């Protein structure tokens, strides 16, 4: 009896193996494509990871690449230094607040715009809005920072001038040079720049909804809002969850619109520094400028750990709440 | 059959993609242009000497560097004299060199100011003393310069340019320094309209700004270049170092932010802001053109920049066809004004361990260090660009403030080895405002190069503390400038000092005093 089971097991197994290779052969082109992506990841994401060693060592740049292995171990010294830095609290707060604010506003915005565009009946209008809203995506942040200066400057800014001459304000607004306004500026410019681009993915999700559902709902007496709520939104839910998880995973980089570093670096100045300095810009300035690669690596590692925790917990919550998840 | 064809095509496509991806990693080719064509006029001669010309790669660690190609009459002349031509790369930013050092990807020569102590390391560079002994025994460098650059291991790896001792400067009265010194220019015509009020003290200057503000409310009374905001005023209040520097009093060294006079300077800057004489966003400028636009465009009364600011603004105004003009404020606006020069020079050239021809390299530097080489780099070709005036300075056939001409011909910028005297002579053009300002500055300058010897070693604890304190000052000082009342400004100043102590200022000061005691006798 036992022998029989064993034999049947091994037969089953070799059968499965044969099937596996047969399938592999059938999908070899697809596997080649996957392989390409994996080689990319291996070279650009996994290989450089050995550099993490630096975070636990006293690495000096004059010792070259082999110095990463030969330099002296110092344990958590660099982590301690960052955690006990007098600005640690402020910098971590800025990173988290900026990240969460950006997700809070930039995530729902394209969903809303997609639904609005879907409801627009005038095709021409819809096309124009779509084009106008996604074009800023192609402007780089450096250019955006330049444009922002000419629009928002307290002295020569167009917006301040217009508001002043309309008598709406009696003193120019110091948007670029006030620590209280930095987060608003960052979130606002991110929404302006990326909302149209991300609308495309949600419009695609809406396009996949069967139109007969709308017709049936209409016959059943569902109004516009009811249709949006029960059909459009339900049809987008899967896409929304996947995008949300990806967003949370990269939340410390700024979520789906990214660019936390670019914004903090380009809009940041010594006046708004108390709200604009984030972990990445701090690591860049203190770590790289003076060749303190070990310290920069330690700071970045701390941030990566926070990001990993965030992606796992958001995946878990998504699974619990909606049933769909990334893994 | 058809399906198989498609599959074959797909397979080929994937292979091509893969190959292109992999080759992209290593496919970053260096600069596309060689130096062909520079010798086109004398082809025959060039062909014969071409074999003997050594090409060396040079990395210039200054992203703002105005020349980035080995061309023009000066470069050609140097090649003719030394048989060396350079393949130049200018840094994209200040992080590029640290990255190159860590990856071991070093060129033949490096010209840097910020990584001098880092590169003075036998693992990275050849010691000059060894190369001189071996290949250039006649290359004499004076003891002071050697002593300044000699490291703990007894070797020196470079000698910075732009340095001169107090004696050398005293000996050459026409060596007045270069453009890299602070100055302020004011609108001459507006001053006249205001009835030429006196401008002999800092208070006078503040008064005039007030009059401008009242009479021309649309104008910005004072605009400042992002890199030249404080220096001029710091010196007027008798502060002996910039905000990240050291000062000496009664034989003791301390950090500049602790010098008692600095509080007056901070209060003054705060006053300028509170009275609306400067814009808050001036401290947020990310490029150095905005202040120029204000000044040249007639939107600002005073312009804080370098000693050549009046000359260069006036040249631009003339080009634009406008009819107003700037004139320099005196370099010493108050009786307290003091300039302490603790500089050890600007930048030095390193011969890296990757250098393929150390012999040619040190001989190349030997030529640049010769009297002929120094004058050729700084003034241009004798007879063509300048003739020697028996008084002791060159009569230049061009305007040294004309950046287009100077940079276009490659004058000055190949000063991979030079000294403060020769460089200082290039600035002497009788009759210009810049020369006047520099002469005034020289009169109130005290030389204390021994303070410059207080330099933190790379990767040292002191370096870390100093970097952190300097970064902190950069942010906190603006809070002092932009405080809404004088009390708040003083409170912010005190809080800045407290934070500095928290980061470890006392430790840094103790170390600085120790170093100072050890090294100060070098100049005795």
PDB file of C-alpha atoms in Angstrom, chain A residues 39-265:
ATOM      1  CA  UNK A  39      18.690  40.820 -15.287  1.00  0.00           C
ATOM      2  CA  UNK A  40      17.947  44.515 -15.052  1.00  0.00           C
ATOM      3  CA  UNK A  41      16.929  44.151 -11.407  1.00  0.00           C
ATOM      4  CA  UNK A  42      19.930  41.965 -10.673  1.00  0.00           C
ATOM      5  CA  UNK A  43      22.396  44.454 -12.085  1.00  0.00           C
ATOM      6  CA  UNK A  44      20.876  47.697 -10.935  1.00  0.00           C
ATOM      7  CA  UNK A  45      19.021  46.748  -7.759  1.00  0.00           C
ATOM      8  CA  UNK A  46      20.547  43.639  -6.212  1.00  0.00           C
ATOM      9  CA  UNK A  47      24.246  43.927  -7.045  1.00  0.00           C
ATOM     10  CA  UNK A  48      24.620  47.418  -5.561  1.00  0.00           C
ATOM     11  CA  UNK A  49      23.057  46.129  -2.343  1.00  0.00           C
ATOM     12  CA  UNK A  50      26.386  44.879  -1.088  1.00  0.00           C
ATOM     13  CA  UNK A  51      27.121  48.545  -0.536  1.00  0.00           C
ATOM     14  CA  UNK A  52      24.766  48.367   2.458  1.00  0.00           C
ATOM     15  CA  UNK A  53      27.738  46.872   4.298  1.00  0.00           C
ATOM     16  CA  UNK A  54      29.123  50.396   4.353  1.00  0.00           C
ATOM     17  CA  UNK A  55      26.440  51.472   6.812  1.00  0.00           C
ATOM     18  CA  UNK A  56      28.019  49.254   9.456  1.00  0.00           C
ATOM     19  CA  UNK A  57      31.619  50.153   8.665  1.00  0.00           C
ATOM     20  CA  UNK A  58      33.975  53.086   8.898  1.00  0.00           C
ATOM     21  CA  UNK A  59      34.362  53.477   5.155  1.00  0.00           C
ATOM     22  CA  UNK A  60      36.705  56.054   3.696  1.00  0.00           C
ATOM     23  CA  UNK A  61      36.260  56.975   0.052  1.00  0.00           C
ATOM     24  CA  UNK A  62      40.001  56.955  -0.539  1.00  0.00           C
ATOM     25  CA  UNK A  63      40.044  53.193   0.011  1.00  0.00           C
ATOM     26  CA  UNK A  64      38.036  52.596  -3.174  1.00  0.00           C
ATOM     27  CA  UNK A  65      35.508  49.843  -3.832  1.00  0.00           C
ATOM     28  CA  UNK A  66      37.472  47.144  -2.047  1.00  0.00           C
ATOM     29  CA  UNK A  67      37.387  49.362   1.027  1.00  0.00           C
ATOM     30  CA  UNK A  68      33.726  48.397   1.390  1.00  0.00           C
ATOM     31  CA  UNK A  69      34.939  44.949   2.447  1.00  0.00           C
ATOM     32  CA  UNK A  70      38.231  45.777   4.112  1.00  0.00           C
ATOM     33  CA  UNK A  71      37.279  48.721   6.305  1.00  0.00           C
ATOM     34  CA  UNK A  72      36.668  48.340   9.993  1.00  0.00           C
ATOM     35  CA  UNK A  73      33.277  47.267  11.413  1.00  0.00           C
ATOM     36  CA  UNK A  74      31.684  49.851  13.679  1.00  0.00           C
ATOM     37  CA  UNK A  75      28.290  48.286  14.302  1.00  0.00           C
ATOM     38  CA  UNK A  76      25.452  50.760  14.692  1.00  0.00           C
ATOM     39  CA  UNK A  77      27.629  53.840  15.191  1.00  0.00           C
ATOM     40  CA  UNK A  78      26.280  55.683  12.145  1.00  0.00           C
ATOM     41  CA  UNK A  79      22.694  54.782  13.001  1.00  0.00           C
ATOM     42  CA  UNK A  80      23.224  56.136  16.510  1.00  0.00           C
ATOM     43  CA  UNK A  81      24.694  59.305  15.121  1.00  0.00           C
ATOM     44  CA  UNK A  82      21.659  59.956  12.950  1.00  0.00           C
ATOM     45  CA  UNK A  83      19.124  59.059  15.628  1.00  0.00           C
ATOM     46  CA  UNK A  84      20.824  61.300  18.182  1.00  0.00           C
ATOM     47  CA  UNK A  85      21.299  64.203  15.747  1.00  0.00           C
ATOM     48  CA  UNK A  86      19.648  67.378  16.993  1.00  0.00           C
ATOM     49  CA  UNK A  87      17.493  67.538  13.873  1.00  0.00           C
ATOM     50  CA  UNK A  88      16.501  63.867  13.733  1.00  0.00           C
ATOM     51  CA  UNK A  89      12.955  64.456  14.991  1.00  0.00           C
ATOM     52  CA  UNK A  90      12.345  67.388  12.692  1.00  0.00           C
ATOM     53  CA  UNK A  91      13.704  65.640   9.609  1.00  0.00           C
ATOM     54  CA  UNK A  92      11.724  62.443  10.161  1.00  0.00           C
ATOM     55  CA  UNK A  93       8.591  64.482  10.895  1.00  0.00           C
ATOM     56  CA  UNK A  94       9.041  66.452   7.677  1.00  0.00           C
ATOM     57  CA  UNK A  95       9.553  63.272   5.660  1.00  0.00           C
ATOM     58  CA  UNK A  96       6.471  61.583   7.081  1.00  0.00           C
ATOM     59  CA  UNK A  97       4.188  64.618   6.982  1.00  0.00           C
ATOM     60  CA  UNK A  98       5.168  65.510   3.422  1.00  0.00           C
ATOM     61  CA  UNK A  99       4.712  61.898   2.308  1.00  0.00           C
ATOM     62  CA  UNK A 100       1.337  61.376   3.938  1.00  0.00           C
ATOM     63  CA  UNK A 101       0.001  64.747   2.817  1.00  0.00           C
ATOM     64  CA  UNK A 102       1.018  63.971  -0.738  1.00  0.00           C
ATOM     65  CA  UNK A 103      -0.681  60.587  -0.697  1.00  0.00           C
ATOM     66  CA  UNK A 104      -3.751  62.083   0.933  1.00  0.00           C
ATOM     67  CA  UNK A 105      -4.185  64.647  -1.839  1.00  0.00           C
ATOM     68  CA  UNK A 106      -2.497  63.228  -4.924  1.00  0.00           C
ATOM     69  CA  UNK A 107      -4.059  59.799  -4.657  1.00  0.00           C
ATOM     70  CA  UNK A 108      -7.783  60.707  -4.784  1.00  0.00           C
ATOM     71  CA  UNK A 109      -7.284  63.604  -7.218  1.00  0.00           C
ATOM     72  CA  UNK A 110      -6.809  61.522 -10.405  1.00  0.00           C
ATOM     73  CA  UNK A 111      -9.672  59.202  -9.425  1.00  0.00           C
ATOM     74  CA  UNK A 112     -11.942  62.195  -9.064  1.00  0.00           C
ATOM     75  CA  UNK A 113     -10.771  63.697 -12.337  1.00  0.00           C
ATOM     76  CA  UNK A 114     -11.240  60.388 -14.135  1.00  0.00           C
ATOM     77  CA  UNK A 115     -14.818  60.127 -12.917  1.00  0.00           C
ATOM     78  CA  UNK A 116     -15.534  63.745 -13.835  1.00  0.00           C
ATOM     79  CA  UNK A 117     -14.049  63.271 -17.295  1.00  0.00           C
ATOM     80  CA  UNK A 118     -16.079  60.123 -17.745  1.00  0.00           C
ATOM     81  CA  UNK A 119     -19.250  62.045 -16.982  1.00  0.00           C
ATOM     82  CA  UNK A 120     -18.394  64.863 -19.380  1.00  0.00           C
ATOM     83  CA  UNK A 121     -20.610  64.569 -22.403  1.00  0.00           C
ATOM     84  CA  UNK A 122     -18.771  66.992 -24.695  1.00  0.00           C
ATOM     85  CA  UNK A 123     -16.045  64.902 -26.280  1.00  0.00           C
ATOM     86  CA  UNK A 124     -14.026  67.908 -27.410  1.00  0.00           C
ATOM     87  CA  UNK A 125     -14.020  69.431 -23.948  1.00  0.00           C
ATOM     88  CA  UNK A 126     -13.028  66.089 -22.462  1.00  0.00           C
ATOM     89  CA  UNK A 127     -10.069  65.757 -24.831  1.00  0.00           C
ATOM     90  CA  UNK A 128      -8.838  69.280 -24.150  1.00  0.00           C
ATOM     91  CA  UNK A 129      -9.050  68.857 -20.379  1.00  0.00           C
ATOM     92  CA  UNK A 130      -7.224  65.569 -20.566  1.00  0.00           C
ATOM     93  CA  UNK A 131      -4.402  66.945 -22.685  1.00  0.00           C
ATOM     94  CA  UNK A 132      -3.998  70.110 -20.656  1.00  0.00           C
ATOM     95  CA  UNK A 133      -3.958  68.198 -17.404  1.00  0.00           C
ATOM     96  CA  UNK A 134      -1.402  65.595 -18.380  1.00  0.00           C
ATOM     97  CA  UNK A 135       1.078  67.829 -20.210  1.00  0.00           C
ATOM     98  CA  UNK A 136       2.761  69.159 -17.033  1.00  0.00           C
ATOM     99  CA  UNK A 137       3.885  65.588 -16.358  1.00  0.00           C
ATOM    100  CA  UNK A 138       6.545  66.043 -19.013  1.00  0.00           C
ATOM    101  CA  UNK A 139       8.064  69.150 -17.460  1.00  0.00           C
ATOM    102  CA  UNK A 140      10.992  68.351 -15.197  1.00  0.00           C
ATOM    103  CA  UNK A 141      10.980  69.529 -11.589  1.00  0.00           C
ATOM    104  CA  UNK A 142      13.893  71.859 -12.179  1.00  0.00           C
ATOM    105  CA  UNK A 143      11.822  73.717 -14.741  1.00  0.00           C
ATOM    106  CA  UNK A 144       8.759  73.625 -12.511  1.00  0.00           C
ATOM    107  CA  UNK A 145      10.813  75.258  -9.737  1.00  0.00           C
ATOM    108  CA  UNK A 146      11.832  78.005 -12.155  1.00  0.00           C
ATOM    109  CA  UNK A 147       8.247  78.545 -13.279  1.00  0.00           C
ATOM    110  CA  UNK A 148       7.100  78.579  -9.651  1.00  0.00           C
ATOM    111  CA  UNK A 149       9.540  81.375  -8.910  1.00  0.00           C
ATOM    112  CA  UNK A 150       8.221  83.622 -11.645  1.00  0.00           C
ATOM    113  CA  UNK A 151       4.628  82.915 -10.644  1.00  0.00           C
ATOM    114  CA  UNK A 152       4.881  82.929  -6.874  1.00  0.00           C
ATOM    115  CA  UNK A 153       7.752  85.268  -6.015  1.00  0.00           C
ATOM    116  CA  UNK A 154       6.687  87.867  -3.462  1.00  0.00           C
ATOM    117  CA  UNK A 155       8.366  90.667  -5.384  1.00  0.00           C
ATOM    118  CA  UNK A 156       8.040  89.836  -9.067  1.00  0.00           C
ATOM    119  CA  UNK A 157       5.555  86.939  -8.974  1.00  0.00           C
ATOM    120  CA  UNK A 158       2.666  87.132 -11.427  1.00  0.00           C
ATOM    121  CA  UNK A 159       0.121  85.738  -9.003  1.00  0.00           C
ATOM    122  CA  UNK A 160       1.016  88.155  -6.211  1.00  0.00           C
ATOM    123  CA  UNK A 161       0.908  91.054  -8.656  1.00  0.00           C
ATOM    124  CA  UNK A 162      -2.487  90.028  -9.968  1.00  0.00           C
ATOM    125  CA  UNK A 163      -3.985  89.537  -6.516  1.00  0.00           C
ATOM    126  CA  UNK A 164      -2.530  92.840  -5.326  1.00  0.00           C
ATOM    127  CA  UNK A 165      -3.910  94.811  -8.228  1.00  0.00           C
ATOM    128  CA  UNK A 166      -7.319  93.197  -7.784  1.00  0.00           C
ATOM    129  CA  UNK A 167      -7.172  94.339  -4.186  1.00  0.00           C
ATOM    130  CA  UNK A 168      -7.658  90.800  -2.848  1.00  0.00           C
ATOM    131  CA  UNK A 169      -4.521  90.977  -0.713  1.00  0.00           C
ATOM    132  CA  UNK A 170      -2.733  94.013   0.650  1.00  0.00           C
ATOM    133  CA  UNK A 171       0.639  92.347   1.212  1.00  0.00           C
ATOM    134  CA  UNK A 172       2.358  89.882  -1.152  1.00  0.00           C
ATOM    135  CA  UNK A 173       2.238  86.241  -0.058  1.00  0.00           C
ATOM    136  CA  UNK A 174       5.617  84.715   0.730  1.00  0.00           C
ATOM    137  CA  UNK A 175       4.764  81.243  -0.542  1.00  0.00           C
ATOM    138  CA  UNK A 176       8.327  80.346  -1.524  1.00  0.00           C
ATOM    139  CA  UNK A 177       9.993  81.692   1.576  1.00  0.00           C
ATOM    140  CA  UNK A 178       7.749  80.696   4.429  1.00  0.00           C
ATOM    141  CA  UNK A 179       8.243  77.461   6.285  1.00  0.00           C
ATOM    142  CA  UNK A 180       4.480  77.264   6.902  1.00  0.00           C
ATOM    143  CA  UNK A 181       3.729  77.191   3.191  1.00  0.00           C
ATOM    144  CA  UNK A 182       6.226  74.590   2.015  1.00  0.00           C
ATOM    145  CA  UNK A 183       4.009  71.543   2.435  1.00  0.00           C
ATOM    146  CA  UNK A 184       1.137  73.245   0.664  1.00  0.00           C
ATOM    147  CA  UNK A 185       3.446  74.280  -2.140  1.00  0.00           C
ATOM    148  CA  UNK A 186       4.824  70.759  -2.504  1.00  0.00           C
ATOM    149  CA  UNK A 187       1.417  69.085  -2.474  1.00  0.00           C
ATOM    150  CA  UNK A 188      -0.151  71.678  -4.747  1.00  0.00           C
ATOM    151  CA  UNK A 189       2.574  71.529  -7.352  1.00  0.00           C
ATOM    152  CA  UNK A 190       2.586  67.710  -7.257  1.00  0.00           C
ATOM    153  CA  UNK A 191      -1.170  67.583  -7.889  1.00  0.00           C
ATOM    154  CA  UNK A 192      -0.872  70.111 -10.719  1.00  0.00           C
ATOM    155  CA  UNK A 193       1.988  68.227 -12.346  1.00  0.00           C
ATOM    156  CA  UNK A 194       0.823  64.615 -12.045  1.00  0.00           C
ATOM    157  CA  UNK A 195      -2.966  64.499 -11.750  1.00  0.00           C
ATOM    158  CA  UNK A 196      -3.601  64.248 -15.466  1.00  0.00           C
ATOM    159  CA  UNK A 197      -1.039  61.553 -16.010  1.00  0.00           C
ATOM    160  CA  UNK A 198      -2.481  59.220 -13.381  1.00  0.00           C
ATOM    161  CA  UNK A 199      -5.991  59.921 -14.604  1.00  0.00           C
ATOM    162  CA  UNK A 200      -5.115  57.901 -17.708  1.00  0.00           C
ATOM    163  CA  UNK A 201      -4.817  54.648 -15.774  1.00  0.00           C
ATOM    164  CA  UNK A 202      -8.169  55.195 -14.042  1.00  0.00           C
ATOM    165  CA  UNK A 203      -9.865  56.179 -17.291  1.00  0.00           C
ATOM    166  CA  UNK A 204      -8.604  52.910 -18.726  1.00  0.00           C
ATOM    167  CA  UNK A 205     -10.189  51.064 -15.812  1.00  0.00           C
ATOM    168  CA  UNK A 206     -13.484  52.876 -16.440  1.00  0.00           C
ATOM    169  CA  UNK A 207     -13.311  52.028 -20.136  1.00  0.00           C
ATOM    170  CA  UNK A 208     -13.295  48.359 -19.176  1.00  0.00           C
ATOM    171  CA  UNK A 209     -16.710  48.595 -17.500  1.00  0.00           C
ATOM    172  CA  UNK A 210     -19.495  46.944 -19.451  1.00  0.00           C
ATOM    173  CA  UNK A 211     -21.816  49.729 -20.756  1.00  0.00           C
ATOM    174  CA  UNK A 212     -24.873  47.501 -20.428  1.00  0.00           C
ATOM    175  CA  UNK A 213     -24.523  47.845 -16.654  1.00  0.00           C
ATOM    176  CA  UNK A 214     -25.216  51.557 -16.962  1.00  0.00           C
ATOM    177  CA  UNK A 215     -28.197  50.926 -19.214  1.00  0.00           C
ATOM    178  CA  UNK A 216     -29.647  48.376 -16.826  1.00  0.00           C
ATOM    179  CA  UNK A 217     -29.140  50.718 -13.865  1.00  0.00           C
ATOM    180  CA  UNK A 218     -30.782  53.546 -15.730  1.00  0.00           C
ATOM    181  CA  UNK A 219     -33.830  51.379 -16.455  1.00  0.00           C
ATOM    182  CA  UNK A 220     -33.929  50.489 -12.769  1.00  0.00           C
ATOM    183  CA  UNK A 221     -34.121  54.201 -12.009  1.00  0.00           C
ATOM    184  CA  UNK A 222     -30.580  54.853 -10.770  1.00  0.00           C
ATOM    185  CA  UNK A 223     -29.569  58.511 -10.946  1.00  0.00           C
ATOM    186  CA  UNK A 224     -26.188  59.851 -12.003  1.00  0.00           C
ATOM    187  CA  UNK A 225     -24.638  59.809  -8.553  1.00  0.00           C
ATOM    188  CA  UNK A 226     -25.963  56.339  -7.858  1.00  0.00           C
ATOM    189  CA  UNK A 227     -24.454  55.086 -11.128  1.00  0.00           C
ATOM    190  CA  UNK A 228     -21.103  56.644 -10.302  1.00  0.00           C
ATOM    191  CA  UNK A 229     -21.149  55.146  -6.852  1.00  0.00           C
ATOM    192  CA  UNK A 230     -22.393  51.669  -7.680  1.00  0.00           C
ATOM    193  CA  UNK A 231     -20.998  51.049 -11.146  1.00  0.00           C
ATOM    194  CA  UNK A 232     -18.082  53.359 -12.061  1.00  0.00           C
ATOM    195  CA  UNK A 233     -16.485  53.302  -8.647  1.00  0.00           C
ATOM    196  CA  UNK A 234     -17.057  49.561  -8.176  1.00  0.00           C
ATOM    197  CA  UNK A 235     -15.520  48.902 -11.592  1.00  0.00           C
ATOM    198  CA  UNK A 236     -12.416  50.897 -10.679  1.00  0.00           C
ATOM    199  CA  UNK A 237     -11.957  49.332  -7.271  1.00  0.00           C
ATOM    200  CA  UNK A 238      -9.399  46.699  -8.299  1.00  0.00           C
ATOM    201  CA  UNK A 239      -7.201  49.262 -10.023  1.00  0.00           C
ATOM    202  CA  UNK A 240      -7.564  51.661  -7.116  1.00  0.00           C
ATOM    203  CA  UNK A 241      -6.359  49.075  -4.622  1.00  0.00           C
ATOM    204  CA  UNK A 242      -3.345  48.060  -6.693  1.00  0.00           C
ATOM    205  CA  UNK A 243      -2.349  51.684  -7.266  1.00  0.00           C
ATOM    206  CA  UNK A 244      -2.895  52.403  -3.559  1.00  0.00           C
ATOM    207  CA  UNK A 245      -0.570  49.605  -2.513  1.00  0.00           C
ATOM    208  CA  UNK A 246       2.104  50.751  -4.954  1.00  0.00           C
ATOM    209  CA  UNK A 247       1.621  54.261  -3.631  1.00  0.00           C
ATOM    210  CA  UNK A 248       2.046  53.251  -0.009  1.00  0.00           C
ATOM    211  CA  UNK A 249       5.110  51.216  -0.912  1.00  0.00           C
ATOM    212  CA  UNK A 250       6.816  54.264  -2.299  1.00  0.00           C
ATOM    213  CA  UNK A 251       5.216  56.665   0.146  1.00  0.00           C
ATOM    214  CA  UNK A 252       8.497  58.002   1.524  1.00  0.00           C
ATOM    215  CA  UNK A 253       9.541  58.904  -1.981  1.00  0.00           C
ATOM    216  CA  UNK A 254       6.294  60.802  -2.420  1.00  0.00           C
ATOM    217  CA  UNK A 255       3.828  58.047  -3.399  1.00  0.00           C
ATOM    218  CA  UNK A 256       2.636  57.630  -6.961  1.00  0.00           C
ATOM    219  CA  UNK A 257       3.774  61.101  -7.959  1.00  0.00           C
ATOM    220  CA  UNK A 258       7.233  60.521  -6.465  1.00  0.00           C
ATOM    221  CA  UNK A 259       9.487  63.543  -6.344  1.00  0.00           C
ATOM    222  CA  UNK A 260       9.821  64.160  -2.581  1.00  0.00           C
ATOM    223  CA  UNK A 261      13.543  64.615  -3.080  1.00  0.00           C
ATOM    224  CA  UNK A 262      13.247  66.903  -6.091  1.00  0.00           C
ATOM    225  CA  UNK A 263      10.698  69.109  -4.366  1.00  0.00           C
ATOM    226  CA  UNK A 264      12.592  69.350  -1.088  1.00  0.00           C
ATOM    227  CA  UNK A 265      15.811  70.006  -2.938  1.00  0.00           C
TER     228      UNK A 265
END
